mmCIF file with all atom_site columns, C-alpha atoms in Angstrom:
data_model
loop_
_atom_site.group_PDB
_atom_site.id
_atom_site.type_symbol
_atom_site.label_atom_id
_atom_site.label_alt_id
_atom_site.label_comp_id
_atom_site.label_asym_id
_atom_site.label_entity_id
_atom_site.label_seq_id
_atom_site.pdbx_PDB_ins_code
_atom_site.Cartn_x
_atom_site.Cartn_y
_atom_site.Cartn_z
_atom_site.occupancy
_atom_site.B_iso_or_equiv
_atom_site.pdbx_formal_charge
_atom_site.auth_seq_id
_atom_site.auth_comp_id
_atom_site.auth_asym_id
_atom_site.auth_atom_id
_atom_site.pdbx_PDB_model_num
ATOM 1   C CA . ASN Q 1 1   ? 13.800  -7.377  -9.585  1.00 0.00 ? 1   ASN Q CA 1
ATOM 2   C CA . ARG Q 1 2   ? 12.377  -11.017 -8.697  1.00 0.00 ? 2   ARG Q CA 1
ATOM 3   C CA . GLY Q 1 3   ? 12.024  -10.025 -5.121  1.00 0.00 ? 3   GLY Q CA 1
ATOM 4   C CA . ASN Q 1 4   ? 9.388   -7.334  -6.237  1.00 0.00 ? 4   ASN Q CA 1
ATOM 5   C CA . ILE Q 1 5   ? 7.536   -9.463  -8.968  1.00 0.00 ? 5   ILE Q CA 1
ATOM 6   C CA . ALA Q 1 6   ? 6.897   -12.070 -6.046  1.00 0.00 ? 6   ALA Q CA 1
ATOM 7   C CA . LEU Q 1 7   ? 5.945   -9.388  -3.778  1.00 0.00 ? 7   LEU Q CA 1
ATOM 8   C CA . TYR Q 1 8   ? 3.028   -8.255  -6.384  1.00 0.00 ? 8   TYR Q CA 1
ATOM 9   C CA . PHE Q 1 9   ? 2.062   -12.213 -7.179  1.00 0.00 ? 9   PHE Q CA 1
ATOM 10  C CA . LEU Q 1 10  ? 1.772   -13.222 -3.192  1.00 0.00 ? 10  LEU Q CA 1
ATOM 11  C CA . ALA Q 1 11  ? -0.172  -10.033 -2.546  1.00 0.00 ? 11  ALA Q CA 1
ATOM 12  C CA . MET Q 1 12  ? -2.562  -10.287 -5.162  1.00 0.00 ? 12  MET Q CA 1
ATOM 13  C CA . ASN Q 1 13  ? -3.098  -13.975 -4.053  1.00 0.00 ? 13  ASN Q CA 1
ATOM 14  C CA . ASP Q 1 14  ? -3.512  -12.884 -0.639  1.00 0.00 ? 14  ASP Q CA 1
ATOM 15  C CA . ILE Q 1 15  ? -0.379  -14.128 0.919   1.00 0.00 ? 15  ILE Q CA 1
ATOM 16  C CA . ASP Q 1 16  ? 1.565   -11.957 3.322   1.00 0.00 ? 16  ASP Q CA 1
ATOM 17  C CA . VAL Q 1 17  ? 4.898   -11.165 2.234   1.00 0.00 ? 17  VAL Q CA 1
ATOM 18  C CA . GLY Q 1 18  ? 8.025   -10.662 4.208   1.00 0.00 ? 18  GLY Q CA 1
ATOM 19  C CA . ILE Q 1 19  ? 10.540  -8.997  2.016   1.00 0.00 ? 19  ILE Q CA 1
ATOM 20  C CA . THR Q 1 20  ? 14.039  -8.642  2.940   1.00 0.00 ? 20  THR Q CA 1
ATOM 21  C CA . GLN Q 1 21  ? 16.169  -6.660  0.350   1.00 0.00 ? 21  GLN Q CA 1
ATOM 22  C CA . ILE Q 1 22  ? 19.398  -4.786  -0.008  1.00 0.00 ? 22  ILE Q CA 1
ATOM 23  C CA . ARG Q 1 23  ? 18.934  -0.775  0.070   1.00 0.00 ? 23  ARG Q CA 1
ATOM 24  C CA . GLN Q 1 24  ? 17.906  0.628   -3.200  1.00 0.00 ? 24  GLN Q CA 1
ATOM 25  C CA . THR Q 1 25  ? 15.987  -2.234  -4.833  1.00 0.00 ? 25  THR Q CA 1
ATOM 26  C CA . GLY Q 1 26  ? 12.623  -0.663  -5.065  1.00 0.00 ? 26  GLY Q CA 1
ATOM 27  C CA . LYS Q 1 27  ? 11.032  -2.946  -2.275  1.00 0.00 ? 27  LYS Q CA 1
ATOM 28  C CA . THR Q 1 28  ? 9.367   0.416   -0.429  1.00 0.00 ? 28  THR Q CA 1
ATOM 29  C CA . LEU Q 1 29  ? 8.328   1.772   -3.778  1.00 0.00 ? 29  LEU Q CA 1
ATOM 30  C CA . ASN Q 1 30  ? 6.784   -1.291  -4.797  1.00 0.00 ? 30  ASN Q CA 1
ATOM 31  C CA . CYS Q 1 31  ? 4.930   -1.561  -1.694  1.00 0.00 ? 31  CYS Q CA 1
ATOM 32  C CA . ASN Q 1 32  ? 3.770   2.262   -1.911  1.00 0.00 ? 32  ASN Q CA 1
ATOM 33  C CA . ILE Q 1 33  ? 2.504   1.411   -5.733  1.00 0.00 ? 33  ILE Q CA 1
ATOM 34  C CA . LEU Q 1 34  ? 0.735   -2.091  -4.994  1.00 0.00 ? 34  LEU Q CA 1
ATOM 35  C CA . LEU Q 1 35  ? -1.084  -0.010  -1.584  1.00 0.00 ? 35  LEU Q CA 1
ATOM 36  C CA . SER Q 1 36  ? -2.039  2.952   -4.233  1.00 0.00 ? 36  SER Q CA 1
ATOM 37  C CA . TYR Q 1 37  ? -3.300  0.244   -6.399  1.00 0.00 ? 37  TYR Q CA 1
ATOM 38  C CA . MET Q 1 38  ? -5.522  -0.763  -3.617  1.00 0.00 ? 38  MET Q CA 1
ATOM 39  C CA . MET Q 1 39  ? -6.197  2.504   -2.515  1.00 0.00 ? 39  MET Q CA 1
ATOM 40  C CA . PHE Q 1 40  ? -7.298  4.085   -5.623  1.00 0.00 ? 40  PHE Q CA 1
ATOM 41  C CA . ILE Q 1 41  ? -8.258  1.288   -8.162  1.00 0.00 ? 41  ILE Q CA 1
ATOM 42  C CA . LYS Q 1 42  ? -9.340  -2.026  -6.535  1.00 0.00 ? 42  LYS Q CA 1
ATOM 43  C CA . CYS Q 1 43  ? -10.948 -1.603  -3.251  1.00 0.00 ? 43  CYS Q CA 1
ATOM 44  C CA . LEU Q 1 44  ? -13.953 0.141   -1.920  1.00 0.00 ? 44  LEU Q CA 1
ATOM 45  C CA . ASN Q 1 45  ? -14.524 0.747   1.594   1.00 0.00 ? 45  ASN Q CA 1
ATOM 46  C CA . THR Q 1 46  ? -11.146 0.061   2.722   1.00 0.00 ? 46  THR Q CA 1
ATOM 47  C CA . THR Q 1 47  ? -8.725  0.619   5.690   1.00 0.00 ? 47  THR Q CA 1
ATOM 48  C CA . ILE Q 1 48  ? -5.391  0.127   4.983   1.00 0.00 ? 48  ILE Q CA 1
ATOM 49  C CA . TYR Q 1 49  ? -2.755  0.168   7.756   1.00 0.00 ? 49  TYR Q CA 1
ATOM 50  C CA . LEU Q 1 50  ? 0.763   1.381   7.471   1.00 0.00 ? 50  LEU Q CA 1
ATOM 51  C CA . MET Q 1 51  ? 3.325   1.333   10.395  1.00 0.00 ? 51  MET Q CA 1
ATOM 52  C CA . THR Q 1 52  ? 6.924   2.810   9.819   1.00 0.00 ? 52  THR Q CA 1
ATOM 53  C CA . ARG Q 1 53  ? 9.697   2.855   12.369  1.00 0.00 ? 53  ARG Q CA 1
ATOM 54  C CA . ASN Q 1 54  ? 9.698   6.564   12.574  1.00 0.00 ? 54  ASN Q CA 1
ATOM 55  C CA . THR Q 1 55  ? 8.146   9.940   11.748  1.00 0.00 ? 55  THR Q CA 1
ATOM 56  C CA . LYS Q 1 56  ? 10.190  10.925  8.579   1.00 0.00 ? 56  LYS Q CA 1
ATOM 57  C CA . LEU Q 1 57  ? 9.576   7.224   7.077   1.00 0.00 ? 57  LEU Q CA 1
ATOM 58  C CA . ARG Q 1 58  ? 5.968   7.808   7.770   1.00 0.00 ? 58  ARG Q CA 1
ATOM 59  C CA . ALA Q 1 59  ? 5.983   10.885  5.540   1.00 0.00 ? 59  ALA Q CA 1
ATOM 60  C CA . GLU Q 1 60  ? 7.897   9.798   3.133   1.00 0.00 ? 60  GLU Q CA 1
ATOM 61  C CA . ASN Q 1 61  ? 5.192   6.676   2.467   1.00 0.00 ? 61  ASN Q CA 1
ATOM 62  C CA . VAL Q 1 62  ? 2.694   9.196   2.555   1.00 0.00 ? 62  VAL Q CA 1
ATOM 63  C CA . ALA Q 1 63  ? 3.931   11.346  0.106   1.00 0.00 ? 63  ALA Q CA 1
ATOM 64  C CA . ALA Q 1 64  ? 4.907   8.649   -2.104  1.00 0.00 ? 64  ALA Q CA 1
ATOM 65  C CA . ILE Q 1 65  ? 1.452   7.441   -2.326  1.00 0.00 ? 65  ILE Q CA 1
ATOM 66  C CA . LYS Q 1 66  ? -0.003  10.526  -2.791  1.00 0.00 ? 66  LYS Q CA 1
ATOM 67  C CA . ASP Q 1 67  ? 2.301   11.277  -5.756  1.00 0.00 ? 67  ASP Q CA 1
ATOM 68  C CA . ILE Q 1 68  ? 1.566   8.045   -7.123  1.00 0.00 ? 68  ILE Q CA 1
ATOM 69  C CA . ARG Q 1 69  ? -2.003  9.164   -7.114  1.00 0.00 ? 69  ARG Q CA 1
ATOM 70  C CA . LYS Q 1 70  ? -1.433  12.642  -8.750  1.00 0.00 ? 70  LYS Q CA 1
ATOM 71  C CA . LEU Q 1 71  ? 0.488   10.101  -11.907 1.00 0.00 ? 71  LEU Q CA 1
ATOM 72  C CA . LEU Q 1 72  ? -2.797  8.620   -12.691 1.00 0.00 ? 72  LEU Q CA 1
ATOM 73  C CA . PRO Q 1 73  ? -4.398  9.162   -15.745 1.00 0.00 ? 73  PRO Q CA 1
ATOM 74  C CA . ASP Q 1 74  ? -7.576  11.460  -15.668 1.00 0.00 ? 74  ASP Q CA 1
ATOM 75  C CA . PHE Q 1 75  ? -9.918  8.751   -16.741 1.00 0.00 ? 75  PHE Q CA 1
ATOM 76  C CA . ILE Q 1 76  ? -8.764  6.373   -13.214 1.00 0.00 ? 76  ILE Q CA 1
ATOM 77  C CA . SER Q 1 77  ? -8.104  9.233   -10.719 1.00 0.00 ? 77  SER Q CA 1
ATOM 78  C CA . GLN Q 1 78  ? -10.439 9.018   -8.093  1.00 0.00 ? 78  GLN Q CA 1
ATOM 79  C CA . LEU Q 1 79  ? -9.193  12.789  -6.394  1.00 0.00 ? 79  LEU Q CA 1
ATOM 80  C CA . ASP Q 1 80  ? -11.973 14.911  -4.815  1.00 0.00 ? 80  ASP Q CA 1
ATOM 81  C CA . LYS Q 1 81  ? -10.886 17.988  -3.279  1.00 0.00 ? 81  LYS Q CA 1
ATOM 82  C CA . ASN Q 1 82  ? -12.024 16.795  0.555   1.00 0.00 ? 82  ASN Q CA 1
ATOM 83  C CA . ASP Q 1 83  ? -9.585  14.019  0.562   1.00 0.00 ? 83  ASP Q CA 1
ATOM 84  C CA . ALA Q 1 84  ? -7.046  14.356  3.419   1.00 0.00 ? 84  ALA Q CA 1
ATOM 85  C CA . ASP Q 1 85  ? -4.141  16.243  2.456   1.00 0.00 ? 85  ASP Q CA 1
ATOM 86  C CA . ASN Q 1 86  ? -1.504  15.921  5.623   1.00 0.00 ? 86  ASN Q CA 1
ATOM 87  C CA . GLN Q 1 87  ? 1.301   13.685  6.330   1.00 0.00 ? 87  GLN Q CA 1
ATOM 88  C CA . ASP Q 1 88  ? -0.431  11.211  8.853   1.00 0.00 ? 88  ASP Q CA 1
ATOM 89  C CA . SER Q 1 89  ? -2.834  9.583   6.234   1.00 0.00 ? 89  SER Q CA 1
ATOM 90  C CA . VAL Q 1 90  ? -4.355  9.303   2.645   1.00 0.00 ? 90  VAL Q CA 1
ATOM 91  C CA . THR Q 1 91  ? -7.940  9.222   1.852   1.00 0.00 ? 91  THR Q CA 1
ATOM 92  C CA . CYS Q 1 92  ? -9.808  8.178   -1.522  1.00 0.00 ? 92  CYS Q CA 1
ATOM 93  C CA . ILE Q 1 93  ? -13.478 9.548   -0.372  1.00 0.00 ? 93  ILE Q CA 1
ATOM 94  C CA . LYS Q 1 94  ? -15.028 8.688   -3.828  1.00 0.00 ? 94  LYS Q CA 1
ATOM 95  C CA . MET Q 1 95  ? -14.085 4.926   -2.949  1.00 0.00 ? 95  MET Q CA 1
ATOM 96  C CA . ASP Q 1 96  ? -14.208 5.230   0.659   1.00 0.00 ? 96  ASP Q CA 1
ATOM 97  C CA . ASN Q 1 97  ? -10.880 3.870   1.212   1.00 0.00 ? 97  ASN Q CA 1
ATOM 98  C CA . LYS Q 1 98  ? -8.181  5.389   3.730   1.00 0.00 ? 98  LYS Q CA 1
ATOM 99  C CA . ILE Q 1 99  ? -4.984  4.594   4.770   1.00 0.00 ? 99  ILE Q CA 1
ATOM 100 C CA . LEU Q 1 100 ? -4.344  5.315   8.547   1.00 0.00 ? 100 LEU Q CA 1
ATOM 101 C CA . THR Q 1 101 ? -0.603  5.524   10.024  1.00 0.00 ? 101 THR Q CA 1
ATOM 102 C CA . GLN Q 1 102 ? 0.999   4.236   13.258  1.00 0.00 ? 102 GLN Q CA 1
ATOM 103 C CA . LEU Q 1 103 ? 4.556   4.776   14.850  1.00 0.00 ? 103 LEU Q CA 1
ATOM 104 C CA . PRO Q 1 104 ? 5.780   1.960   16.751  1.00 0.00 ? 104 PRO Q CA 1
ATOM 105 C CA . GLN Q 1 105 ? 5.277   2.760   21.018  1.00 0.00 ? 105 GLN Q CA 1
ATOM 106 C CA . GLY Q 1 106 ? 7.782   3.212   23.169  1.00 0.00 ? 106 GLY Q CA 1
ATOM 107 C CA . ASN Q 1 107 ? 6.245   0.908   26.039  1.00 0.00 ? 107 ASN Q CA 1
ATOM 108 C CA . VAL Q 1 108 ? 5.111   -2.410  26.065  1.00 0.00 ? 108 VAL Q CA 1
ATOM 109 C CA . GLU Q 1 109 ? 1.395   -0.851  26.808  1.00 0.00 ? 109 GLU Q CA 1
ATOM 110 C CA . ASP Q 1 110 ? 1.135   1.631   24.372  1.00 0.00 ? 110 ASP Q CA 1
ATOM 111 C CA . ALA Q 1 111 ? 2.744   -1.153  21.947  1.00 0.00 ? 111 ALA Q CA 1
ATOM 112 C CA . LYS Q 1 112 ? 0.017   -3.817  22.698  1.00 0.00 ? 112 LYS Q CA 1
ATOM 113 C CA . SER Q 1 113 ? -2.464  -0.832  22.436  1.00 0.00 ? 113 SER Q CA 1
ATOM 114 C CA . ALA Q 1 114 ? -1.659  0.494   19.365  1.00 0.00 ? 114 ALA Q CA 1
ATOM 115 C CA . GLY Q 1 115 ? -1.661  -2.599  17.711  1.00 0.00 ? 115 GLY Q CA 1
ATOM 116 C CA . ARG Q 1 116 ? -5.467  -3.546  18.821  1.00 0.00 ? 116 ARG Q CA 1
ATOM 117 C CA . GLY Q 1 117 ? -6.013  -0.665  16.685  1.00 0.00 ? 117 GLY Q CA 1
ATOM 118 C CA . PHE Q 1 118 ? -5.279  -2.552  13.317  1.00 0.00 ? 118 PHE Q CA 1
ATOM 119 C CA . THR Q 1 119 ? -8.461  -3.786  12.513  1.00 0.00 ? 119 THR Q CA 1
ATOM 120 C CA . SER Q 1 120 ? -7.754  -4.061  8.766   1.00 0.00 ? 120 SER Q CA 1
ATOM 121 C CA . SER Q 1 121 ? -7.310  -7.072  5.789   1.00 0.00 ? 121 SER Q CA 1
ATOM 122 C CA . ILE Q 1 122 ? -4.349  -5.100  4.642   1.00 0.00 ? 122 ILE Q CA 1
ATOM 123 C CA . ILE Q 1 123 ? -1.718  -3.759  6.865   1.00 0.00 ? 123 ILE Q CA 1
ATOM 124 C CA . MET Q 1 124 ? 1.868   -2.885  5.938   1.00 0.00 ? 124 MET Q CA 1
ATOM 125 C CA . ILE Q 1 125 ? 4.576   -2.372  8.441   1.00 0.00 ? 125 ILE Q CA 1
ATOM 126 C CA . ASP Q 1 126 ? 7.619   -0.865  6.813   1.00 0.00 ? 126 ASP Q CA 1
ATOM 127 C CA . GLU Q 1 127 ? 10.915  -1.678  8.708   1.00 0.00 ? 127 GLU Q CA 1
ATOM 128 C CA . SER Q 1 128 ? 9.255   -3.894  10.812  1.00 0.00 ? 128 SER Q CA 1
ATOM 129 C CA . ALA Q 1 129 ? 12.571  -5.506  12.233  1.00 0.00 ? 129 ALA Q CA 1
ATOM 130 C CA . PHE Q 1 130 ? 13.523  -1.749  13.507  1.00 0.00 ? 130 PHE Q CA 1
ATOM 131 C CA . CYS Q 1 131 ? 9.979   -0.751  15.208  1.00 0.00 ? 131 CYS Q CA 1
ATOM 132 C CA . LYS Q 1 132 ? 10.683  -0.747  18.684  1.00 0.00 ? 132 LYS Q CA 1
ATOM 133 C CA . ASN Q 1 133 ? 8.498   -2.938  20.807  1.00 0.00 ? 133 ASN Q CA 1
ATOM 134 C CA . ILE Q 1 134 ? 7.265   -4.764  17.398  1.00 0.00 ? 134 ILE Q CA 1
ATOM 135 C CA . GLN Q 1 135 ? 7.303   -8.033  19.136  1.00 0.00 ? 135 GLN Q CA 1
ATOM 136 C CA . HIS Q 1 136 ? 4.151   -6.514  21.565  1.00 0.00 ? 136 HIS Q CA 1
ATOM 137 C CA . SER Q 1 137 ? 2.353   -4.900  18.574  1.00 0.00 ? 137 SER Q CA 1
ATOM 138 C CA . TYR Q 1 138 ? 2.531   -7.606  15.900  1.00 0.00 ? 138 TYR Q CA 1
ATOM 139 C CA . PRO Q 1 139 ? 0.653   -10.230 18.182  1.00 0.00 ? 139 PRO Q CA 1
ATOM 140 C CA . ALA Q 1 140 ? -2.364  -7.933  19.009  1.00 0.00 ? 140 ALA Q CA 1
ATOM 141 C CA . MET Q 1 141 ? -2.299  -6.838  15.189  1.00 0.00 ? 141 MET Q CA 1
ATOM 142 C CA . MET Q 1 142 ? -2.621  -9.979  14.044  1.00 0.00 ? 142 MET Q CA 1
ATOM 143 C CA . SER Q 1 143 ? -5.582  -10.787 16.455  1.00 0.00 ? 143 SER Q CA 1
ATOM 144 C CA . SER Q 1 144 ? -7.337  -7.580  15.631  1.00 0.00 ? 144 SER Q CA 1
ATOM 145 C CA . SER Q 1 145 ? -7.170  -7.940  11.780  1.00 0.00 ? 145 SER Q CA 1
ATOM 146 C CA . ASN Q 1 146 ? -8.720  -11.553 11.959  1.00 0.00 ? 146 ASN Q CA 1
ATOM 147 C CA . ALA Q 1 147 ? -12.031 -10.454 11.867  1.00 0.00 ? 147 ALA Q CA 1
ATOM 148 C CA . ALA Q 1 148 ? -11.312 -7.793  9.080   1.00 0.00 ? 148 ALA Q CA 1
ATOM 149 C CA . VAL Q 1 149 ? -9.868  -10.904 7.359   1.00 0.00 ? 149 VAL Q CA 1
ATOM 150 C CA . ASP Q 1 150 ? -12.881 -12.933 7.558   1.00 0.00 ? 150 ASP Q CA 1
ATOM 151 C CA . GLU Q 1 151 ? -15.054 -10.049 6.219   1.00 0.00 ? 151 GLU Q CA 1
ATOM 152 C CA . ALA Q 1 152 ? -13.025 -8.808  3.415   1.00 0.00 ? 152 ALA Q CA 1
ATOM 153 C CA . LYS Q 1 153 ? -12.472 -12.288 2.296   1.00 0.00 ? 153 LYS Q CA 1
ATOM 154 C CA . ASN Q 1 154 ? -16.315 -12.679 2.153   1.00 0.00 ? 154 ASN Q CA 1
ATOM 155 C CA . ALA Q 1 155 ? -16.454 -9.436  0.349   1.00 0.00 ? 155 ALA Q CA 1
ATOM 156 C CA . GLY Q 1 156 ? -13.959 -10.123 -2.284  1.00 0.00 ? 156 GLY Q CA 1
ATOM 157 C CA . VAL Q 1 157 ? -11.950 -7.715  -1.128  1.00 0.00 ? 157 VAL Q CA 1
ATOM 158 C CA . PRO Q 1 158 ? -7.761  -8.531  -1.008  1.00 0.00 ? 158 PRO Q CA 1
ATOM 159 C CA . THR Q 1 159 ? -6.470  -9.723  2.294   1.00 0.00 ? 159 THR Q CA 1
ATOM 160 C CA . PHE Q 1 160 ? -2.365  -9.128  2.733   1.00 0.00 ? 160 PHE Q CA 1
ATOM 161 C CA . LYS Q 1 161 ? 0.445   -8.004  5.088   1.00 0.00 ? 161 LYS Q CA 1
ATOM 162 C CA . LEU Q 1 162 ? 3.612   -6.487  3.751   1.00 0.00 ? 162 LEU Q CA 1
ATOM 163 C CA . PHE Q 1 163 ? 6.579   -6.712  5.872   1.00 0.00 ? 163 PHE Q CA 1
ATOM 164 C CA . PRO Q 1 164 ? 9.357   -4.642  3.492   1.00 0.00 ? 164 PRO Q CA 1
ATOM 165 C CA . CYS Q 1 165 ? 12.813  -4.358  5.362   1.00 0.00 ? 165 CYS Q CA 1
ATOM 166 C CA . THR Q 1 166 ? 16.438  -3.637  4.752   1.00 0.00 ? 166 THR Q CA 1
ATOM 167 C CA . ALA Q 1 167 ? 18.801  -5.955  5.099   1.00 0.00 ? 167 ALA Q CA 1
ATOM 168 C CA . GLY Q 1 168 ? 21.306  -5.081  7.446   1.00 0.00 ? 168 GLY Q CA 1
ATOM 169 C CA . LEU Q 1 169 ? 21.217  -2.073  10.210  1.00 0.00 ? 169 LEU Q CA 1
ATOM 170 C CA . PRO Q 1 170 ? 18.916  1.074   10.161  1.00 0.00 ? 170 PRO Q CA 1
ATOM 171 C CA . ALA Q 1 171 ? 21.107  3.986   8.677   1.00 0.00 ? 171 ALA Q CA 1
ATOM 172 C CA . GLY Q 1 172 ? 22.740  5.871   11.497  1.00 0.00 ? 172 GLY Q CA 1
ATOM 173 C CA . THR Q 1 173 ? 23.472  3.410   13.516  1.00 0.00 ? 173 THR Q CA 1
#
């Protein structure tokens, strides 16, 4: 689909991407493939931050990225026996990369504090429109990531933010 093709083009050219599509069009899968490419092939010494609206989506995203890693051929695979194996993060020790996750916070001060921890040049907020207190986390996140973006650009590392979101109301509402 054209939206997913645009997602790759924009992210590969260091342009932040907000993509809203109907369900089952592959937006989150393509975002996870892109993060996996950055994590296991492209980047070195990089932290990627992932925020999802709930623990279920976080576990699904982390599991999808790990599944993608398993599909890599042996000559590309960077899997190490010491890589993290949990539902909260993904690591690639051989390339010194990691994906750290965060959930939206219930109160304003915690939301601002959580946003300040996002010091990375690559950030994905899955279903951002449905993340509680995102209006407080987001400005802190962008401010915290400025220095990391400048360092990444100087090092030739990709810098982009992904905001995939499903059109309409979240499931179950």
